[in-house]
Amino acid sequence: MGEATIEAYYLEDRTFPPSDEFRRNALVSDDALHKEAEADWEGFWAGQARELVTWFKDFDTVLEWDLPFAKWFIGGTLNVSYNCLDRHVEAGRGDKVAYHWEGEPGDTRTITYADLLDEVSRFANVLKSLGVQKGDRVAIYLPMIPELPVAMLACARIGAPHSVVFGGFSADALRGRIIDAEAKVLITADGGWRRGSAVPLKVSADEALEGTSTIEHVVVVRRTEEDVPFTEGRDRWYDELMRDADGDCPPEHMDAEDLLYLLYTSGTTAKPKGIMHTTGGYLTHAAFTHKYVFDLHPDTDVYWCGADIGWVTGHSYIVYGPLANGATSVIYEGSPDTPGKDRLWAIAEKYGVTILYTAPTAIRTFMKWGTEFPESHDLSKLRVLGSVGEPINPEAWVWYWQHIGGARCPVVDTWWQTETGGIMISPLPGVTTLKPGSATFPLPGIGAEVVDEQGNKIERGGGYLTLTRPWPGMLRGIYGDPERYKQTYWSRFEGRYFAGDGCKIDDDGYFWLLGRIDDVMNISGHRVSTTEVESALVDDQNVAEAAVVGAKDETTGQAIIAYVTLRGSVEPSDDRGEQLREHVAKKIGKFGRPKTIIFTDDLPKTRSGKIMRRLLKDVAEGRDLGDTTTLADPAVVDEIKKRAQQSPQED
Ligand code: WTA
């Protein structure tokens, strides 16, 4: 058996069992699902696929596993848009609200399942009239408006895989993705609203199309009503096309393994990878996890996932999972501080949101802003809270639990990736005793283990997270590059999927995610994860957010440099820095004391909200900065460089 590869120091011993009241009403409140899945995981998934998904033709083989290539539910045919729309309408639930949509300026739309089916069918016919056929790729570059899920579902209806590109991406990023996917049609908008200004999407889209050769038509949704450049013949207005479109479009019968979509994820340097997700397995995984992880009661819950649909979280948990389950969801177009820092809480109150799913970076921002904003609204309908995207620091977890959830709602910390298609490691809220900061255990049917450098399983302690068996929502490959697929995910440890994340298992068998393995530091021979030092810093009541990196150091190999954002009105000072060092030493040990603490108002983040430690490391080591184009706000780095030069170091 392996030795711990990453040492684990941070000790968090608070526990939160589900309340009796929550258990009484929960879909699952014991380990029956876990047990059933362990006895026969393939049979378990087959059962879920038949229960949660409507098939035109049942499958005959559950799984064909030719490592690392999986096929699920072979022989089955289905249509994802039929599962998300028609079957609910046919069952008499056409009047049920699918989406409460709220635009940033305050305009709203209430869209029922029947409305959505009508709009999707008409747009599917529009796509056909533009020459899109089954198998053709369609690029989508839209803000968070209803036309975005409409476009995705219309593609799914006619069997044309979509490639959604997040609206915050640059023209260059869009161009690369269009070229790689050889997309035939691009769907975009004049613009979208963000912090009170119109973001000019069409201008970027036009720039992106220079140097591409496959796009035949551009469909443009009117959102901001700004004047935009328009290329006659190529460009068409969405509303004009829709006016004449027929509302009847029978769903294509798709094979379980037909491509549903591509979603590009960037590595740190190399060209983005087109992650491939197919139809039957993906939908099963999205629907199963959405139902059980959030304990969805579709008749009474109002569910809100705050991610952008341009990321995988939005694909699986705003569009496909919730609609397959017939849920009522909220979609919000804009920024959380427009017009005020209570915007999200105003929306949650207005629609009576019961389930909220957001990211640690957002939670830490709310902590920084202060409790008065959530306190000014009635959030008493909330009953389940979720977190995704990064390790959540225990203190941020507890803050979320207390100030958003009123010390009443279980917080499900969900670990997964674009590549996994759906949630993999997570509590079930009516079953699992929670520990703040831990994603707890693999979901029923999922095999996950932590291994050491050599690939030996570790029972307790820190190492690398791996997945030990195929799962229905898994990526089927990287578009056009099977070699890279094998190389990236399946070559490091034989027979295992390598996720790229560090993870520790505690004495009770709980999984604690430690961040990307590139974020492990080596301090005087101790392999310490940045996540643990960050959590120790955020544990201090004055700290809202912290990012830690290891910078080269002559004596200790690497030295810990901490970038710290203080809460609300707290002022930085040398004393405060010293006090924080002491706090970390107390929480995880003396060697964990940051050598330098740099106070900063903001941290550099990617557009999906992940802290870019690579840039902070460059700053700490005094290097010229590499590529900063994926940064949400490049100005943050300049500010941090200035602060870094002024910060005292500890000897
Ligand atoms: C990180 C987002 C800790 C992790 C769904 C993973 C997490 C990467 C968690 C995937 C979590 C996501 N705890 N880390 N609950 N959720 N991550 O592809 O490093 O945008 O590998 O998918 O985010 O990011 P992606």
XYZ file of C-alpha atoms and ligand atoms in Angstrom:
676
model
C 0.000 0.000 0.000
C 1.177 3.516 -0.841
C 2.531 6.225 1.413
C 0.945 9.653 1.507
C 2.357 11.699 -1.370
C 0.999 15.054 -0.350
C 1.113 15.624 3.365
C -2.124 16.757 4.931
C -2.034 19.122 7.872
C -5.234 21.067 8.020
C -7.552 19.572 10.582
C -11.233 20.358 10.422
C -13.340 18.460 12.876
C -16.742 20.125 12.812
C -19.463 17.784 11.554
C -22.992 18.475 10.319
C -25.362 15.516 10.141
C -28.620 16.015 8.215
C -31.434 17.203 10.477
C -34.298 14.830 11.223
C -36.648 17.127 9.413
C -34.501 17.165 6.287
C -34.150 13.393 6.324
C -37.874 12.837 6.675
C -38.579 14.603 3.401
C -35.421 13.605 1.521
C -35.474 11.396 -1.583
C -32.783 9.254 0.022
C -32.023 9.115 3.699
C -30.001 5.921 4.034
C -27.223 4.097 2.194
C -29.548 2.022 -0.013
C -28.438 3.703 -3.264
C -24.752 3.357 -2.400
C -25.245 -0.290 -1.503
C -27.219 -1.106 -4.603
C -24.548 0.499 -6.782
C -21.684 -1.278 -5.053
C -23.339 -4.648 -5.558
C -23.586 -4.128 -9.338
C -22.572 -0.729 -10.679
C -23.357 -1.454 -14.320
C -26.793 -2.754 -13.387
C -27.283 0.286 -11.175
C -26.595 2.708 -14.046
C -28.821 0.684 -16.388
C -31.627 1.041 -13.847
C -31.117 4.796 -13.578
C -31.004 5.146 -17.361
C -34.355 3.388 -17.705
C -35.937 5.246 -14.810
C -34.805 8.803 -15.554
C -34.662 8.827 -19.355
C -37.327 8.031 -21.959
C -35.916 5.897 -24.771
C -37.398 5.568 -28.246
C -35.724 2.172 -28.302
C -34.312 0.442 -25.249
C -30.584 -0.345 -25.158
C -29.314 -3.921 -25.310
C -25.788 -3.565 -23.909
C -25.115 -1.448 -20.812
C -21.389 -0.844 -21.282
C -18.606 -1.652 -23.678
C -15.297 -0.783 -22.049
C -12.232 -0.845 -24.245
C -9.976 1.168 -21.957
C -9.900 4.149 -22.259
C -12.841 4.186 -24.696
C -16.324 3.627 -23.269
C -19.707 3.159 -24.903
C -22.819 3.242 -22.748
C -26.333 2.005 -23.421
C -25.537 0.564 -26.844
C -28.448 -0.015 -29.178
C -30.626 2.529 -27.393
C -32.077 5.520 -29.219
C -33.394 8.717 -27.685
C -33.546 12.463 -28.106
C -32.303 14.819 -25.412
C -34.681 17.659 -26.280
C -37.606 15.198 -26.247
C -36.530 14.165 -22.736
C -36.157 17.778 -21.607
C -39.394 19.095 -23.150
C -41.942 16.958 -25.023
C -42.374 14.265 -22.439
C -43.229 16.812 -19.736
C -45.741 18.536 -21.999
C -47.237 15.176 -23.043
C -47.656 14.341 -19.352
C -49.782 17.472 -18.869
C -47.085 19.657 -17.339
C -46.856 22.123 -20.217
C -47.894 25.034 -18.007
C -45.163 24.412 -15.513
C -42.434 27.085 -15.448
C -39.135 25.824 -16.838
C -37.262 29.103 -16.403
C -37.822 32.306 -14.489
C -35.437 34.475 -16.457
C -34.266 37.843 -15.205
C -32.196 40.246 -17.286
C -29.659 42.517 -15.661
C -31.635 45.706 -16.410
C -34.627 44.145 -14.616
C -36.662 42.837 -17.562
C -38.045 39.335 -17.043
C -39.483 36.369 -18.917
C -41.444 33.445 -17.539
C -41.019 30.445 -19.812
C -43.153 27.334 -19.386
C -42.267 23.905 -20.708
C -44.851 24.368 -23.479
C -43.333 27.760 -24.423
C -39.877 26.277 -24.485
C -40.951 23.338 -26.642
C -42.536 25.731 -29.122
C -39.521 28.031 -29.320
C -37.059 25.141 -29.547
C -39.050 23.426 -32.296
C -39.269 26.606 -34.323
C -35.583 27.307 -33.946
C -34.755 23.709 -34.860
C -36.651 24.299 -38.114
C -34.724 27.550 -38.607
C -31.428 25.693 -38.270
C -32.621 23.122 -40.796
C -33.598 25.902 -43.197
C -30.060 27.256 -42.902
C -28.731 23.900 -44.053
C -27.781 22.392 -40.678
C -28.047 18.617 -40.770
C -27.608 15.832 -38.261
C -23.924 15.683 -37.325
C -23.078 19.286 -38.325
C -21.473 21.370 -35.568
C -23.069 24.645 -34.472
C -21.112 27.284 -32.514
C -23.020 29.317 -29.924
C -21.687 32.596 -28.497
C -24.455 34.154 -26.452
C -25.040 35.955 -23.174
C -27.238 34.395 -20.454
C -30.515 34.922 -22.271
C -33.278 32.366 -22.920
C -32.151 31.993 -26.532
C -29.034 30.213 -25.240
C -30.793 27.110 -23.858
C -33.208 27.356 -26.804
C -30.308 27.142 -29.263
C -28.699 24.227 -27.426
C -31.942 22.253 -27.281
C -32.717 22.996 -30.925
C -29.332 21.543 -31.862
C -30.024 18.485 -29.716
C -33.434 18.135 -31.367
C -31.996 17.786 -34.876
C -28.828 15.951 -33.820
C -26.387 18.767 -34.539
C -23.702 18.877 -31.808
C -23.282 22.321 -30.281
C -20.139 24.032 -29.134
C -21.009 26.784 -26.679
C -18.299 29.391 -26.216
C -18.637 31.498 -23.055
C -19.679 35.054 -23.961
C -16.762 36.531 -21.993
C -14.216 34.905 -24.285
C -12.284 36.970 -26.822
C -12.556 36.839 -30.588
C -9.348 34.784 -30.725
C -10.723 32.164 -28.369
C -13.933 31.927 -30.368
C -12.037 31.675 -33.663
C -9.868 28.775 -32.437
C -12.923 26.863 -31.273
C -14.847 27.442 -34.510
C -11.893 26.249 -36.548
C -11.302 23.152 -34.425
C -14.974 22.130 -34.535
C -15.417 23.139 -38.213
C -18.708 24.729 -37.219
C -21.235 25.481 -39.960
C -23.432 28.063 -38.242
C -22.699 30.575 -35.482
C -25.426 31.826 -33.154
C -24.663 35.079 -31.373
C -26.287 38.319 -30.214
C -25.782 42.025 -30.733
C -24.565 42.061 -27.142
C -25.375 41.301 -23.531
C -25.713 43.342 -20.337
C -22.923 43.261 -17.787
C -22.555 45.799 -14.945
C -24.868 48.190 -16.713
C -22.996 48.249 -20.032
C -23.622 46.454 -23.268
C -20.921 43.897 -24.062
C -20.561 43.958 -27.870
C -20.654 40.293 -28.833
C -21.370 40.694 -32.526
C -18.253 42.809 -33.014
C -16.112 40.049 -31.455
C -17.953 37.406 -33.451
C -17.183 39.210 -36.714
C -13.549 39.522 -35.751
C -13.460 35.827 -34.868
C -14.859 34.857 -38.247
C -11.965 36.480 -40.083
C -9.691 33.581 -40.772
C -12.345 30.878 -40.546
C -13.800 29.150 -43.587
C -16.598 26.873 -42.414
C -19.305 29.229 -41.128
C -22.108 29.662 -43.678
C -24.560 31.667 -41.578
C -24.575 33.806 -38.467
C -27.837 34.061 -36.529
C -28.011 37.229 -34.431
C -30.320 37.627 -31.427
C -31.347 41.192 -30.591
C -30.639 41.835 -26.942
C -29.079 45.259 -26.397
C -30.549 46.823 -29.565
C -27.223 48.513 -30.313
C -26.235 49.063 -33.929
C -24.068 46.199 -35.071
C -22.182 45.416 -38.273
C -24.265 43.104 -40.458
C -23.035 41.077 -43.426
C -25.915 40.677 -45.884
C -26.474 37.090 -46.982
C -24.380 35.587 -44.209
C -26.024 37.229 -41.190
C -29.672 36.734 -40.253
C -31.754 38.174 -37.392
C -33.098 35.568 -34.993
C -36.493 37.248 -34.582
C -37.062 37.525 -38.322
C -36.216 33.881 -38.914
C -38.431 32.787 -36.024
C -41.452 34.742 -37.231
C -41.940 32.448 -40.202
C -40.776 29.217 -38.608
C -43.034 26.189 -38.190
C -43.661 25.089 -34.596
C -43.583 21.407 -35.382
C -40.247 19.647 -35.588
C -40.199 15.938 -34.744
C -37.151 15.049 -32.645
C -34.419 13.095 -34.412
C -33.884 9.558 -33.122
C -30.299 9.637 -31.904
C -28.027 6.811 -30.986
C -27.008 6.678 -27.327
C -23.418 7.290 -28.390
C -24.065 10.109 -30.894
C -22.225 13.320 -30.099
C -24.392 15.755 -28.099
C -21.869 18.532 -27.695
C -18.301 19.730 -27.618
C -17.104 21.954 -24.828
C -13.592 23.353 -24.955
C -11.436 23.520 -21.850
C -8.116 25.268 -21.816
C -5.019 23.721 -20.416
C -2.456 26.205 -19.130
C -0.582 26.573 -22.416
C -1.551 24.110 -25.118
C -4.479 24.544 -27.458
C -7.917 24.062 -25.904
C -9.295 20.550 -25.829
C -12.690 19.862 -27.403
C -14.237 17.630 -24.752
C -16.780 15.269 -26.339
C -20.023 14.364 -24.595
C -22.531 11.939 -26.076
C -26.244 11.442 -25.645
C -27.593 8.607 -23.482
C -24.907 8.278 -20.827
C -24.472 12.010 -20.398
C -28.189 12.645 -19.943
C -28.480 9.779 -17.451
C -25.576 11.123 -15.406
C -26.793 14.744 -15.490
C -30.356 13.801 -14.527
C -29.315 11.346 -11.803
C -26.893 13.708 -10.084
C -29.171 16.726 -10.377
C -32.016 14.796 -8.777
C -30.188 13.162 -5.879
C -27.374 15.586 -5.046
C -29.829 18.484 -4.729
C -32.672 16.308 -3.392
C -34.894 17.741 -6.094
C -38.640 17.825 -5.468
C -39.724 19.127 -8.871
C -43.218 20.173 -7.797
C -42.122 22.443 -4.986
C -38.499 23.382 -5.538
C -37.242 26.501 -7.273
C -33.706 25.742 -8.295
C -30.981 28.242 -9.153
C -27.515 27.515 -10.463
C -25.534 30.743 -10.688
C -22.950 29.504 -13.201
C -22.812 30.719 -16.795
C -24.237 28.277 -19.322
C -20.961 28.689 -21.220
C -19.273 26.426 -18.641
C -19.979 22.755 -18.086
C -21.792 23.541 -14.840
C -24.362 25.476 -16.841
C -24.656 22.747 -19.483
C -25.334 19.986 -16.959
C -27.039 21.908 -14.160
C -28.909 24.772 -15.821
C -29.940 23.082 -19.041
C -29.824 19.296 -19.306
C -30.171 17.975 -15.728
C -32.899 20.349 -14.499
C -34.969 20.160 -17.696
C -34.732 16.371 -17.897
C -36.039 16.304 -14.321
C -38.851 18.761 -15.057
C -37.528 21.333 -12.580
C -38.345 25.036 -12.310
C -35.135 27.076 -12.507
C -33.987 30.666 -12.278
C -31.593 32.157 -14.825
C -30.003 35.553 -14.226
C -28.214 37.405 -17.012
C -25.901 39.789 -15.254
C -23.511 40.682 -12.499
C -24.180 40.055 -8.771
C -23.516 43.683 -7.803
C -25.796 45.422 -10.299
C -27.530 47.584 -9.342
C -26.534 46.686 -5.739
C -24.569 44.029 -3.893
C -27.837 42.386 -2.839
C -28.999 41.582 -6.368
C -28.743 37.809 -6.010
C -30.587 37.830 -2.701
C -33.305 40.026 -4.143
C -33.768 37.507 -6.958
C -33.702 34.541 -4.560
C -36.395 36.191 -2.439
C -38.530 37.216 -5.417
C -38.746 33.711 -6.901
C -38.654 31.819 -3.603
C -35.468 29.938 -4.460
C -35.126 26.689 -2.494
C -31.899 25.260 -3.943
C -28.862 27.416 -4.714
C -25.727 26.179 -6.485
C -22.738 28.503 -6.768
C -18.927 28.671 -6.601
C -16.483 29.266 -3.722
C -15.139 32.346 -5.473
C -18.638 33.859 -5.364
C -19.107 32.850 -1.729
C -15.814 34.486 -0.743
C -16.866 37.631 -2.585
C -20.120 37.706 -0.589
C -18.051 37.291 2.597
C -15.915 40.248 1.577
C -18.999 42.396 0.911
C -20.486 41.620 4.314
C -23.569 39.994 5.800
C -25.849 43.026 5.530
C -26.684 42.191 1.904
C -28.100 38.691 2.385
C -29.629 39.831 5.693
C -31.704 42.450 3.905
C -33.740 39.735 2.121
C -35.929 36.824 3.095
C -33.979 33.689 2.220
C -36.026 31.397 4.429
C -37.230 29.216 1.545
C -33.705 27.941 0.881
C -33.210 24.313 1.866
C -30.145 23.021 -0.030
C -26.919 24.865 -0.923
C -24.295 23.648 -3.386
C -20.707 24.544 -4.194
C -18.580 23.746 -7.255
C -15.463 24.761 -9.145
C -12.730 24.927 -6.549
C -11.973 23.578 -3.116
C -14.174 25.451 -0.665
C -12.323 26.624 2.438
C -13.989 25.382 5.635
C -14.560 28.941 6.834
C -16.262 29.939 3.580
C -18.386 26.794 3.845
C -19.482 27.679 7.363
C -20.174 31.286 6.342
C -22.342 30.052 3.451
C -24.131 27.595 5.723
C -24.805 30.260 8.359
C -25.401 33.518 6.484
C -27.047 32.236 3.311
C -28.540 28.987 4.564
C -29.632 30.258 7.981
C -27.806 27.353 9.687
C -30.545 25.132 8.291
C -29.513 23.947 4.820
C -27.044 21.172 4.025
C -24.149 22.401 1.858
C -23.221 19.911 -0.852
C -19.656 20.419 -2.041
C -19.595 18.787 -5.470
C -16.353 17.729 -7.139
C -16.315 17.126 -10.873
C -14.841 18.413 -14.145
C -15.802 19.343 -17.693
C -14.434 15.940 -18.574
C -16.608 14.011 -16.127
C -19.823 15.568 -17.493
C -21.501 15.507 -14.099
C -20.914 15.429 -10.353
C -18.660 12.587 -9.133
C -17.798 13.183 -5.496
C -20.449 14.765 -3.317
C -22.602 14.281 -0.264
C -26.225 13.206 -0.591
C -27.893 15.817 1.605
C -30.295 13.478 3.394
C -27.647 10.852 4.026
C -24.163 12.226 4.504
C -22.787 13.817 7.660
C -21.024 16.865 6.263
C -17.572 18.171 7.099
C -16.959 21.751 5.956
C -14.438 21.726 3.103
C -14.826 18.064 2.208
C -16.662 16.805 -0.882
C -17.161 13.692 1.308
C -17.576 10.494 -0.774
C -17.883 9.237 -4.364
C -21.516 9.148 -5.495
C -23.259 5.793 -5.938
C -21.862 4.046 -9.022
C -18.657 6.119 -9.092
C -15.243 4.613 -8.382
C -12.652 7.053 -7.001
C -9.357 6.373 -5.234
C -6.340 8.346 -4.114
C -2.955 6.994 -5.184
C 0.706 7.774 -4.539
C 3.424 8.686 -7.071
C 3.642 5.039 -8.196
C -0.080 4.566 -8.536
C -0.587 2.534 -5.369
C -3.858 3.095 -3.605
C -3.645 5.194 -0.432
C -6.181 4.421 2.289
C -5.414 7.473 4.412
C -3.457 10.657 3.671
C -2.750 12.751 0.594
C -2.038 11.879 -3.029
C -3.539 12.036 -6.502
C -7.223 11.631 -7.224
C -8.033 8.929 -9.783
C -11.226 7.373 -11.117
C -11.202 3.622 -11.241
C -14.005 2.703 -13.603
C -15.981 4.241 -16.472
C -19.097 6.294 -15.714
C -22.010 7.258 -17.983
C -21.225 10.982 -18.281
C -17.519 10.555 -18.961
C -15.941 12.340 -21.882
C -15.703 10.099 -24.913
C -12.481 11.756 -26.037
C -10.906 14.973 -27.262
C -12.369 16.034 -30.584
C -10.068 14.952 -33.395
C -7.266 13.863 -31.063
C -7.598 10.381 -29.504
C -3.870 10.293 -28.720
C -4.073 13.420 -26.605
C -7.053 11.917 -24.799
C -5.038 8.836 -23.851
C -1.985 10.879 -22.993
C -3.721 13.494 -20.845
C -6.010 11.323 -18.777
C -5.003 7.677 -18.976
C -1.223 7.466 -19.167
C -0.043 8.636 -15.748
C -1.493 5.677 -13.783
C -2.237 2.413 -15.522
C -5.921 1.654 -15.882
C -6.951 4.791 -14.012
C -8.350 8.134 -15.080
C -6.041 10.833 -13.723
C -7.993 13.940 -12.773
C -5.012 16.247 -12.149
C -6.192 17.077 -8.628
C -4.573 16.398 -5.294
C -6.772 14.795 -2.662
C -6.476 13.483 0.859
C -8.502 10.858 2.668
C -9.058 11.485 6.362
C -9.427 8.984 9.184
C -13.134 8.612 8.475
C -12.562 8.016 4.771
C -13.753 11.479 3.669
C -12.285 12.934 0.451
C -10.701 16.413 0.729
C -9.810 17.983 -2.611
C -6.481 19.825 -2.497
C -6.520 21.705 -5.797
C -4.647 21.055 -9.029
C -1.432 19.128 -8.461
C 0.587 21.922 -10.041
C -0.504 23.808 -6.912
C 1.412 21.603 -4.488
C 4.383 23.327 -2.825
C 7.543 21.811 -1.443
C 8.682 23.591 1.707
C 11.816 22.128 3.281
C 10.761 18.744 1.972
C 7.139 18.997 3.108
C 4.681 18.573 0.236
C 1.995 21.031 1.213
C -1.105 21.859 -0.796
C -1.855 25.522 -1.411
C -5.486 24.780 -0.534
C -4.647 23.909 3.061
C -2.628 27.062 3.715
C -5.352 29.110 2.047
C -7.976 27.516 4.257
C -5.897 28.294 7.341
C -5.756 31.947 6.255
C -9.461 32.181 5.430
C -10.109 30.621 8.829
C -9.037 33.976 10.331
C -12.126 36.111 10.829
C -10.606 39.128 9.066
C -9.780 37.302 5.834
C -12.201 36.970 2.922
C -9.972 35.283 0.380
C -6.405 34.047 0.056
C -4.237 32.623 -2.677
C -0.991 30.899 -1.839
C 1.934 29.974 -4.081
C 5.352 28.450 -3.588
C 8.153 30.688 -4.854
C 11.736 29.511 -5.315
C 13.757 29.915 -2.140
C 17.447 29.200 -1.531
C 17.015 27.805 1.938
C 13.723 25.996 1.930
C 13.382 25.011 -1.754
C 10.145 26.890 -1.970
C 8.791 29.616 0.272
C 5.134 30.315 0.867
C 3.880 33.590 -0.527
C 0.322 34.480 0.430
C -1.921 36.993 -1.304
C -4.671 37.997 1.082
C -7.909 39.940 0.649
C -9.363 41.238 3.898
C -13.060 41.428 4.705
C -15.138 44.597 4.332
C -13.616 47.393 6.409
C -10.528 45.620 7.821
C -7.276 47.537 7.185
C -3.998 45.822 6.257
C -0.958 46.368 8.504
C 2.322 44.681 9.413
C 0.811 43.532 12.678
C -2.077 41.976 10.872
C 0.416 40.118 8.664
C 2.280 38.798 11.686
C -0.934 37.731 13.343
C -1.961 35.815 10.198
C 1.394 34.013 10.074
C 0.867 32.922 13.649
C -2.632 31.778 12.846
C -1.390 29.567 10.007
C 1.386 28.169 12.210
C -1.225 27.234 14.772
C -3.602 25.646 12.240
C -1.143 23.588 10.206
C 2.365 23.860 11.652
C 5.301 26.219 11.710
C 6.645 25.352 8.267
C 3.285 26.510 6.856
C 3.918 30.135 7.941
C 3.877 32.300 4.824
C 7.216 34.020 4.280
C 5.523 36.989 2.670
C 1.977 38.221 2.973
C 0.763 40.580 0.298
C -2.513 42.331 0.999
C -4.541 42.955 -2.117
C -8.097 44.026 -2.909
C -8.510 41.417 -5.595
C -6.986 38.238 -6.924
C -6.376 37.374 -10.563
C -9.017 34.911 -11.716
C -9.972 33.137 -14.868
C -13.299 34.008 -16.343
C -14.830 30.992 -14.633
C -13.602 32.313 -11.294
C -10.623 30.076 -10.590
C -7.616 31.775 -8.997
C -4.650 31.904 -11.400
C -1.844 30.827 -9.105
C 0.541 30.539 -12.045
C 0.504 34.331 -12.475
C 0.911 34.907 -8.756
C 3.919 32.630 -8.832
C 5.399 34.668 -11.665
C 4.902 37.816 -9.600
C 6.406 36.159 -6.515
C 9.460 34.994 -8.430
C 9.814 38.343 -10.185
C 9.325 36.887 -13.653
C 7.795 38.558 -16.644
C 4.200 37.576 -16.885
C 3.192 35.040 -19.461
C -0.139 34.983 -21.156
C -2.744 36.941 -19.221
C -5.494 36.878 -21.829
C -7.632 34.362 -19.969
C -7.790 36.693 -16.979
C -11.132 38.206 -16.094
C -9.488 41.515 -15.138
C -5.840 42.010 -16.188
C -5.534 45.241 -14.158
C -5.595 43.172 -10.965
C -2.141 41.796 -11.716
C -0.532 45.234 -12.077
C -1.945 46.252 -8.748
C -0.625 43.077 -7.139
C 2.841 43.603 -8.612
C 2.937 47.031 -6.994
C 1.818 45.644 -3.645
C 4.330 42.786 -3.861
C 7.230 45.226 -4.126
C 6.083 47.029 -1.000
C 5.449 44.002 1.208
C 7.963 43.134 3.924
C 9.387 39.623 4.094
C 9.916 37.528 7.133
C 13.463 36.201 7.610
C -11.804 21.968 -9.573
C -16.060 22.460 -13.137
C -12.429 21.079 -5.297
C -10.885 20.772 -9.722
C -17.218 21.538 -12.737
C -11.305 20.198 -11.054
C -13.059 21.386 -7.485
C -11.594 21.441 -11.852
C -14.412 21.188 -7.142
C -12.565 21.221 -12.987
C -14.720 20.934 -5.765
C -14.265 21.542 -9.285
N -13.691 20.890 -4.884
N -12.079 21.330 -6.569
N -15.966 20.773 -5.342
N -15.137 21.288 -8.277
N -13.008 21.619 -8.817
O -13.580 21.635 -15.828
O -9.560 21.226 -9.754
O -14.252 23.946 -14.992
O -10.313 19.413 -11.657
O -15.333 21.867 -14.137
O -12.158 22.356 -10.887
O -12.964 22.448 -13.544
P -14.028 22.521 -14.712
